[in-house]
Coordinates of C-alpha atoms and ligand atoms in Angstrom, one line a residue:
X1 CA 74.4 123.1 -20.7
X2 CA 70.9 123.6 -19.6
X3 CA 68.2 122.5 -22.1
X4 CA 66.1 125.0 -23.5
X5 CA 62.7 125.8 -24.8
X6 CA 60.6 128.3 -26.8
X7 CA 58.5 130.9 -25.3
X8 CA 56.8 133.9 -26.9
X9 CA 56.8 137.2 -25.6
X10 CA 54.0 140.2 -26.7
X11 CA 56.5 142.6 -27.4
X12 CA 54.5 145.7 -28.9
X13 CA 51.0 145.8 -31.5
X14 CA 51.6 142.5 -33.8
X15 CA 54.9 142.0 -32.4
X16 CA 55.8 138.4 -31.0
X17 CA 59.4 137.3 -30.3
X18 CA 60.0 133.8 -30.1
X19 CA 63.1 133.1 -27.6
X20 CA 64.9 130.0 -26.3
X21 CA 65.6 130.0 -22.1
X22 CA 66.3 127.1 -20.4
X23 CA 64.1 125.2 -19.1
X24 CA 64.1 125.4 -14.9
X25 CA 64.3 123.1 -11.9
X26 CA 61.5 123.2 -10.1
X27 CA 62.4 124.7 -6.3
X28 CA 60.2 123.8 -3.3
X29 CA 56.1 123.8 -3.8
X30 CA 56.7 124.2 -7.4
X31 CA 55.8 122.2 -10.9
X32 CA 57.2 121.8 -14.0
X33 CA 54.8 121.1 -16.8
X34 CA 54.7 120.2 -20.7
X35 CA 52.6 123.1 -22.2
X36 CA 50.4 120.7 -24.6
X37 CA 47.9 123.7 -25.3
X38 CA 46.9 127.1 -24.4
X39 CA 43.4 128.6 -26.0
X40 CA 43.6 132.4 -26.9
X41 CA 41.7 134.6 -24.4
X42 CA 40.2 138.5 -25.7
X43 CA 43.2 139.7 -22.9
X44 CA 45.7 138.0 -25.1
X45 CA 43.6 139.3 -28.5
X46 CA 43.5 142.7 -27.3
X47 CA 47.4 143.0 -26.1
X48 CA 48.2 141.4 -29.6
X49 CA 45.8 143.8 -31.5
X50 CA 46.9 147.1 -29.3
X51 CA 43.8 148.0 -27.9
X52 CA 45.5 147.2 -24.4
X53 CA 48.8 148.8 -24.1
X54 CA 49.2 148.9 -20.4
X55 CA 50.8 145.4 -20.2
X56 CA 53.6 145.1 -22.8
X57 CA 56.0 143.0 -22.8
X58 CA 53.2 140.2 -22.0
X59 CA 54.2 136.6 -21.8
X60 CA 50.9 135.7 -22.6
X61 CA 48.5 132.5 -22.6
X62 CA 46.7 131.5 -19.3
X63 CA 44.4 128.9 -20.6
X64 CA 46.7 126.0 -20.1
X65 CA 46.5 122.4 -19.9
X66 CA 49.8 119.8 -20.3
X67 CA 51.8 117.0 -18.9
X68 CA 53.1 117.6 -15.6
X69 CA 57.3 116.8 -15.4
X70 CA 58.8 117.3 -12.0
X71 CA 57.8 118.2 -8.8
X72 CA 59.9 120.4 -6.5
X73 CA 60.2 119.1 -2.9
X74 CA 56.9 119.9 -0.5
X75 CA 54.2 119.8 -3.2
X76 CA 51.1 117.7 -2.0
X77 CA 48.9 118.0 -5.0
X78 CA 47.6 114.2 -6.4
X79 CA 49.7 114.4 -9.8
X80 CA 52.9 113.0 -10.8
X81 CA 54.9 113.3 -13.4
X82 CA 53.6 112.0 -16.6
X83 CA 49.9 112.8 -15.5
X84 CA 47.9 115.1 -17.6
X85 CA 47.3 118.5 -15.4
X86 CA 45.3 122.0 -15.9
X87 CA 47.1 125.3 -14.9
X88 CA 45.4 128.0 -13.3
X89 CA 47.5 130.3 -14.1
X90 CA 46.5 134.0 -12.7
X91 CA 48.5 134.2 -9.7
X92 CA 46.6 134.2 -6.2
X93 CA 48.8 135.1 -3.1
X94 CA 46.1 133.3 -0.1
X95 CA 47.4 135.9 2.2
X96 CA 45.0 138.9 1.5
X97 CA 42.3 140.0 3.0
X98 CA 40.5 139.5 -0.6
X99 CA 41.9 136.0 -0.6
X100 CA 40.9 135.2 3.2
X101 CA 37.3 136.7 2.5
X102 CA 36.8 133.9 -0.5
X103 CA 37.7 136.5 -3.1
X104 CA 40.9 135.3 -4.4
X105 CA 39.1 136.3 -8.2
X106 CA 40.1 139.6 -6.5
X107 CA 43.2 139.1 -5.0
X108 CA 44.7 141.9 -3.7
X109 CA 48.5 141.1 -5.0
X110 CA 47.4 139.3 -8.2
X111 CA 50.1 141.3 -9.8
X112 CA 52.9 141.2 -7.0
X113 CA 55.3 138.3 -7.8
X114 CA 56.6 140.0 -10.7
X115 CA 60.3 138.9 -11.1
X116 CA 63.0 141.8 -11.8
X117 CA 64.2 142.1 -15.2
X118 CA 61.6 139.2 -17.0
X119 CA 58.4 140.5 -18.4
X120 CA 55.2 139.6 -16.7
X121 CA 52.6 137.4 -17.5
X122 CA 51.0 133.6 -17.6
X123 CA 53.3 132.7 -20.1
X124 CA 51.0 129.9 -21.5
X125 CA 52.4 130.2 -24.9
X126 CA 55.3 128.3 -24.4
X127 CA 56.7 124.7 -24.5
X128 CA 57.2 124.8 -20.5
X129 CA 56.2 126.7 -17.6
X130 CA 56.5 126.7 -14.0
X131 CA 54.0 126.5 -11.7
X132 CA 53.1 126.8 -8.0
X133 CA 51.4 123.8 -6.3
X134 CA 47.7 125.6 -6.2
X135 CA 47.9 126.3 -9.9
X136 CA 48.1 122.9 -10.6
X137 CA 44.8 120.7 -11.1
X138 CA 45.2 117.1 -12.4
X139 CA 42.9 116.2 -15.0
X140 CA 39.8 114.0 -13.8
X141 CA 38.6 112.3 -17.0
X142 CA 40.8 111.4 -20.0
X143 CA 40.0 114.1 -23.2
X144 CA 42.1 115.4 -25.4
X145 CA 44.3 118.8 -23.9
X146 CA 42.8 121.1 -26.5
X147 CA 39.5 120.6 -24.7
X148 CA 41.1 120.7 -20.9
X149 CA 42.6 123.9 -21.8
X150 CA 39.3 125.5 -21.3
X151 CA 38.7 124.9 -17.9
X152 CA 40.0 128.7 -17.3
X153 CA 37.5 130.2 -19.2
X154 CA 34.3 127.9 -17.6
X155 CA 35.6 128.1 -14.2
X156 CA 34.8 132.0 -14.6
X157 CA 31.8 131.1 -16.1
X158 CA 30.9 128.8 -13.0
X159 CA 31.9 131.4 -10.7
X160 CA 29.2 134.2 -12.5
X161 CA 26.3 131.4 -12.7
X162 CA 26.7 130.8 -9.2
X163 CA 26.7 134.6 -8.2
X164 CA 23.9 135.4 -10.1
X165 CA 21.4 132.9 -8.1
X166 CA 19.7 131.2 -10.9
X167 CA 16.5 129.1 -10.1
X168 CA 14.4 127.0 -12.6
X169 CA 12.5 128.1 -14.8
X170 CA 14.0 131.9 -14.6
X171 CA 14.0 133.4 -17.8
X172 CA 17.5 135.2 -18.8
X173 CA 19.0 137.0 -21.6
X174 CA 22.5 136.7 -22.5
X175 CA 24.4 139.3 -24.4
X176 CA 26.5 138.1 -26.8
X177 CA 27.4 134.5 -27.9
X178 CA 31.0 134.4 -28.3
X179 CA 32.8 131.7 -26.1
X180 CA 31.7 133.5 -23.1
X181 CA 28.2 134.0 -23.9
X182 CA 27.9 130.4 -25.3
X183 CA 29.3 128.8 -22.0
X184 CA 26.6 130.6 -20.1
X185 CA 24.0 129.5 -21.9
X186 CA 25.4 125.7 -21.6
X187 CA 25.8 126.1 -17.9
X188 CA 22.1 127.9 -17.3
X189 CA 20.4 125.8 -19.3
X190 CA 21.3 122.9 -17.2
X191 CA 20.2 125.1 -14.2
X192 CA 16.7 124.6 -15.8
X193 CA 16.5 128.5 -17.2
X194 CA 15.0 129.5 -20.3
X195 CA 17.7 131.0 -22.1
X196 CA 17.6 134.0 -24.8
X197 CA 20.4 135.1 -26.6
X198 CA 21.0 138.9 -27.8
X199 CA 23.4 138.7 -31.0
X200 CA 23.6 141.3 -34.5
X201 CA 26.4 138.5 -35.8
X202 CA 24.1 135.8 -37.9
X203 CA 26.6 133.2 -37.4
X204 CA 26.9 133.5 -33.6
X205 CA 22.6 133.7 -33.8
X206 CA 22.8 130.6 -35.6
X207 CA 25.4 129.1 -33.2
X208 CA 23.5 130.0 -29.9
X209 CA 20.5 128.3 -31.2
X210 CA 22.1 125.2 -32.5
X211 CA 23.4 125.0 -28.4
X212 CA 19.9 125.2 -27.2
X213 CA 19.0 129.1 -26.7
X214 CA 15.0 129.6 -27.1
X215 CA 15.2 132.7 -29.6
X216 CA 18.0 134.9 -30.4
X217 CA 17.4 138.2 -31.8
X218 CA 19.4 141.6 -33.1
X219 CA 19.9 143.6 -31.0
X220 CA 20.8 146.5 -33.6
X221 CA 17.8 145.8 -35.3
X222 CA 15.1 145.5 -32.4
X223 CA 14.4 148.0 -29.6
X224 CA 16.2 145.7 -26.8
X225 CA 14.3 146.7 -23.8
X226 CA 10.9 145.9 -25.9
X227 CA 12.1 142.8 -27.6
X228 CA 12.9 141.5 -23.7
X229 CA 9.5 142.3 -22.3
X230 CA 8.0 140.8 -25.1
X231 CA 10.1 137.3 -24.6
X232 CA 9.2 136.9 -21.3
X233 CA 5.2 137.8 -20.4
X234 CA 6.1 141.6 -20.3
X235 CA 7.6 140.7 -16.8
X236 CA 11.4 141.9 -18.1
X237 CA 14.3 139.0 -17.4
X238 CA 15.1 137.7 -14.2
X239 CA 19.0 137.7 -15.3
X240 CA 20.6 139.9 -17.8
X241 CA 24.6 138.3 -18.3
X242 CA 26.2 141.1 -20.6
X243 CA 28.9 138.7 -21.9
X244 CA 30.6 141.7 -24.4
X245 CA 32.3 144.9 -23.0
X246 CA 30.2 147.6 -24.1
X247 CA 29.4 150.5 -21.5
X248 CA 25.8 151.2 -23.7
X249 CA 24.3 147.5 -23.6
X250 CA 25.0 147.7 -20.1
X251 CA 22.9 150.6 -20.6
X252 CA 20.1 149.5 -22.0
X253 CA 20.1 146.1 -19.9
X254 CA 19.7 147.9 -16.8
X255 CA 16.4 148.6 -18.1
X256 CA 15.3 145.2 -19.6
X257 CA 15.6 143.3 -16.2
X258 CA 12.5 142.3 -14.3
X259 CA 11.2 143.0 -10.4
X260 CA 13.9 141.3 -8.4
X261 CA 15.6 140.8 -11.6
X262 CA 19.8 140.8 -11.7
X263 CA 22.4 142.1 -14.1
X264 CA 25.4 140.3 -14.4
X265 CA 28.6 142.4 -15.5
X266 CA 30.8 139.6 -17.0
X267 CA 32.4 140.9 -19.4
X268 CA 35.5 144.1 -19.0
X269 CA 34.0 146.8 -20.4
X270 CA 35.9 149.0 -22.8
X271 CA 37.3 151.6 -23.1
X272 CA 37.9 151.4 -19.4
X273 CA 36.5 154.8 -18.0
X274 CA 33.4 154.6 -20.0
X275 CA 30.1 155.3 -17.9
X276 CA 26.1 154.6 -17.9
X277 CA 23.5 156.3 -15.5
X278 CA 21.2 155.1 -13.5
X279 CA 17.9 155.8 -11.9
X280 CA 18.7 154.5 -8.2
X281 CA 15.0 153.9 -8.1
X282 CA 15.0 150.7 -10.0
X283 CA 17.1 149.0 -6.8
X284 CA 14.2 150.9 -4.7
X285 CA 11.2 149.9 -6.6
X286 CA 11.9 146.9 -8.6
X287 CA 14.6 145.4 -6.4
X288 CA 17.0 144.6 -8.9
X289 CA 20.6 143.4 -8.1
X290 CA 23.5 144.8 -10.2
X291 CA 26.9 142.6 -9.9
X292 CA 29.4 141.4 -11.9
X293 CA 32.5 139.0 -11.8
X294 CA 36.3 138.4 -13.0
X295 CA 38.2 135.4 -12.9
X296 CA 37.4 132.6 -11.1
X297 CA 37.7 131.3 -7.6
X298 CA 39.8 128.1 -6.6
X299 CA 36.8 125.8 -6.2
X300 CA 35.4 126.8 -9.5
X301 CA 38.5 126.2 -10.9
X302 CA 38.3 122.4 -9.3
X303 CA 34.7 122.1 -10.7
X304 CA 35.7 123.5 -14.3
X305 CA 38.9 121.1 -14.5
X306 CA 35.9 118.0 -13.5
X307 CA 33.3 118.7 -15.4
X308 CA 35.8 119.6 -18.7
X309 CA 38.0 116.4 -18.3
X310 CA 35.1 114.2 -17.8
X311 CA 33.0 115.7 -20.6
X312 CA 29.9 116.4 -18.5
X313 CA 30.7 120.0 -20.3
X314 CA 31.5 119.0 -23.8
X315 CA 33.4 121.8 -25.6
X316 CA 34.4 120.4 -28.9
X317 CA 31.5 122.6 -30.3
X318 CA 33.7 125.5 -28.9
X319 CA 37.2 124.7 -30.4
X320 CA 37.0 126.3 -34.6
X321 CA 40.7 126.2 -34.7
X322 CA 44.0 124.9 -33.2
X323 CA 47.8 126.1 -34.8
X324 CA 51.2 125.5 -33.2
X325 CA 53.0 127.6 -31.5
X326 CA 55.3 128.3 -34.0
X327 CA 52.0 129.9 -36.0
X328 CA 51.1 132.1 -32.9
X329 CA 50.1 135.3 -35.1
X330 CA 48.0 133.5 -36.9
X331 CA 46.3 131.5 -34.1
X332 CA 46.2 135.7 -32.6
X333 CA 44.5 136.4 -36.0
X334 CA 42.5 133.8 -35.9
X335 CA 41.1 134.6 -32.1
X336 CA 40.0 138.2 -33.7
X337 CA 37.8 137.0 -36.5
X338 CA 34.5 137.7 -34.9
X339 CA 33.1 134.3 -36.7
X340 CA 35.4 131.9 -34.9
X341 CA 35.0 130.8 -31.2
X342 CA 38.0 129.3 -29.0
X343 CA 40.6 129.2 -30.9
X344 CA 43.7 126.9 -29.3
X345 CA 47.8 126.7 -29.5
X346 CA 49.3 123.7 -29.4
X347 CA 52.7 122.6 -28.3
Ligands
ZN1 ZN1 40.8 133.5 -20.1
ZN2 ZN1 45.4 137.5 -2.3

């Protein structure tokens, strides 16, 4: 008989079932790898919590990092088995016109290789998975996987930093410092910009600054727009990154940003639906840029997976908690404690 392994599944609002399937062969351009850990993303939070029904049952966990088992036949990636790999697990197909433009973060049929009768999903918390050759990065450096697993979240980090053209000495205001916010602020400050943080949470204040931010400030208890102007010269910020999901501080960003200034959409806002306006004359007469980003592309996936297992980006200030799998709804509970940044499974 096969051997077998654990995987969870998302099964409804605080529902996980834990089940045993055996563990597969790995067919042509594919890879078997060791789960060693998988950090809780807000997708994963929110599917747990039931503020995103649309995608039950979810095998969830895409921030994965492991030992790499078997390779199927026709697989060219530099790894064999034994080697410490990353997983970039959000499925790309390379055959799109998304893909072929340089926007696999956009693929077109991100969601098309479902397979009949399994539920969907990365299926990072589990003691194996299968992957295909381009979702497997082997590790550079040597650090621990707990820290590796986050090359998912900084390679879509990398990929917003790079779209939103940051020079030296730009002055930019980042909304929120959760994980997301606080790896923006790591990654733009060693662009050489001056880096604010807006954050009502004390603790998350407290742990911007402690990162290197050059003031942080409430935004529930200052007007934003003014408090903006007032941090840089009256001038407004070059770059605004809204790093929480919130339709009105996208609102009110819109108005903060400087001439030639840009707004960075990182974040999913929810609910999804929810609307702002806008006075089309701020593109006219300040020429400001509104953009945004999701995911990551392949080459800041490759970047992330560097500068994580090397520990040019150190983490460890990132990581409050780890739990095995087998402790899954707490690690979930955990992840939604607004006072606790990445918080990891581990296999
Ligand atoms: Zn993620
Ligand atoms: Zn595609």
């Amino acid at each position: 008989m096969a051997k077998t392994y654990t995987r969870s599944i998302l099964a409804s609002p605080k529902e996980i079932v834990f089940e045993q399937v055996p563990i597969p062969t790995p067919g042509p351009g594919q890879a078997l790898v060791q789960v060693k850990a998988c950090a809780v993303c807000t997708w994963e939070q929110r599917v747990y919590a039931g503020s995103d029904k649309s995608s039950y049952p979810l095998l969830g966990g895409h921030e994965v990092s492991g030992i790499l088992v078997e390779v199927g036949p026709g697989v060219l990636v530099k790894a064999k088995p034994g080697d410490h790999v990353v997983a970039s697990r959000l499925t790309r197909c390379f055959q799109c016109t998304s893909c072929r433009r340089g926007l696999d973060s956009i693929c077109d049929n991100a969601w098309a290789n479902r397979v009949p009768g399994e539920p969907a999903g990365p299926g990072g918390f589990s003691e194996y998975m299968l992957l295909d050759a381009y979702q497997l990065y082997p590790a550079v450096g040597d650090v621990p996987f707990v820290e590796s697993c986050l090359s998912e979240p900084l390679s879509c980090v990398l990929r917003s930093v790079k779209k939103a053209q940051v020079q030296p000495a730009d002055n930019v205001v980042i909304i929120g410092a959760g994980i997301m916010g606080l790896l923006h602020l790591t990654m733009l400050q060693r662009l050489g910009a001056r880096v604010f943080v807006s954050e009502p949470n004390p603790v998350r204040a407290a742990k911007a600054l402690a990162l290197g931010a050059l003031g942080a400030f409430d935004p529930t208890k200052e007007n934003f727009v003014e408090k903006v102007k007032s941090l840089t010269g009256g001038r407004g910020a070059d770059l605004i990154v809204a790093a929480i999901g919130v339709a009105p501080a996208i609102q009110e960003a819109i108005n903060a940003v400087g001439k030639g200034g840009r707004l960075m959409v990182y974040a999913s806002i929810q609910p999804r639906g929810s609307t702002i306006t806008i006075d089309p004359n701020l593109f006219h007469n300040k020429e400001i840029t509104l953009t945004g980003t999701v995911s990551q592309g392949h080459e800041d996936f490759l970047q992330a997976v560097s500068l994580l297992t090397t520990r040019t980006v150190d983490v460890r200030p990132l990581i409050t908690n780890t739990f095995p799998l087998a402790q899954l709804r707490e690690a979930l509970e955990a992840a939604l404690n607004g006072n606790n940044y990445r918080v990891v499974v581990t296999m």
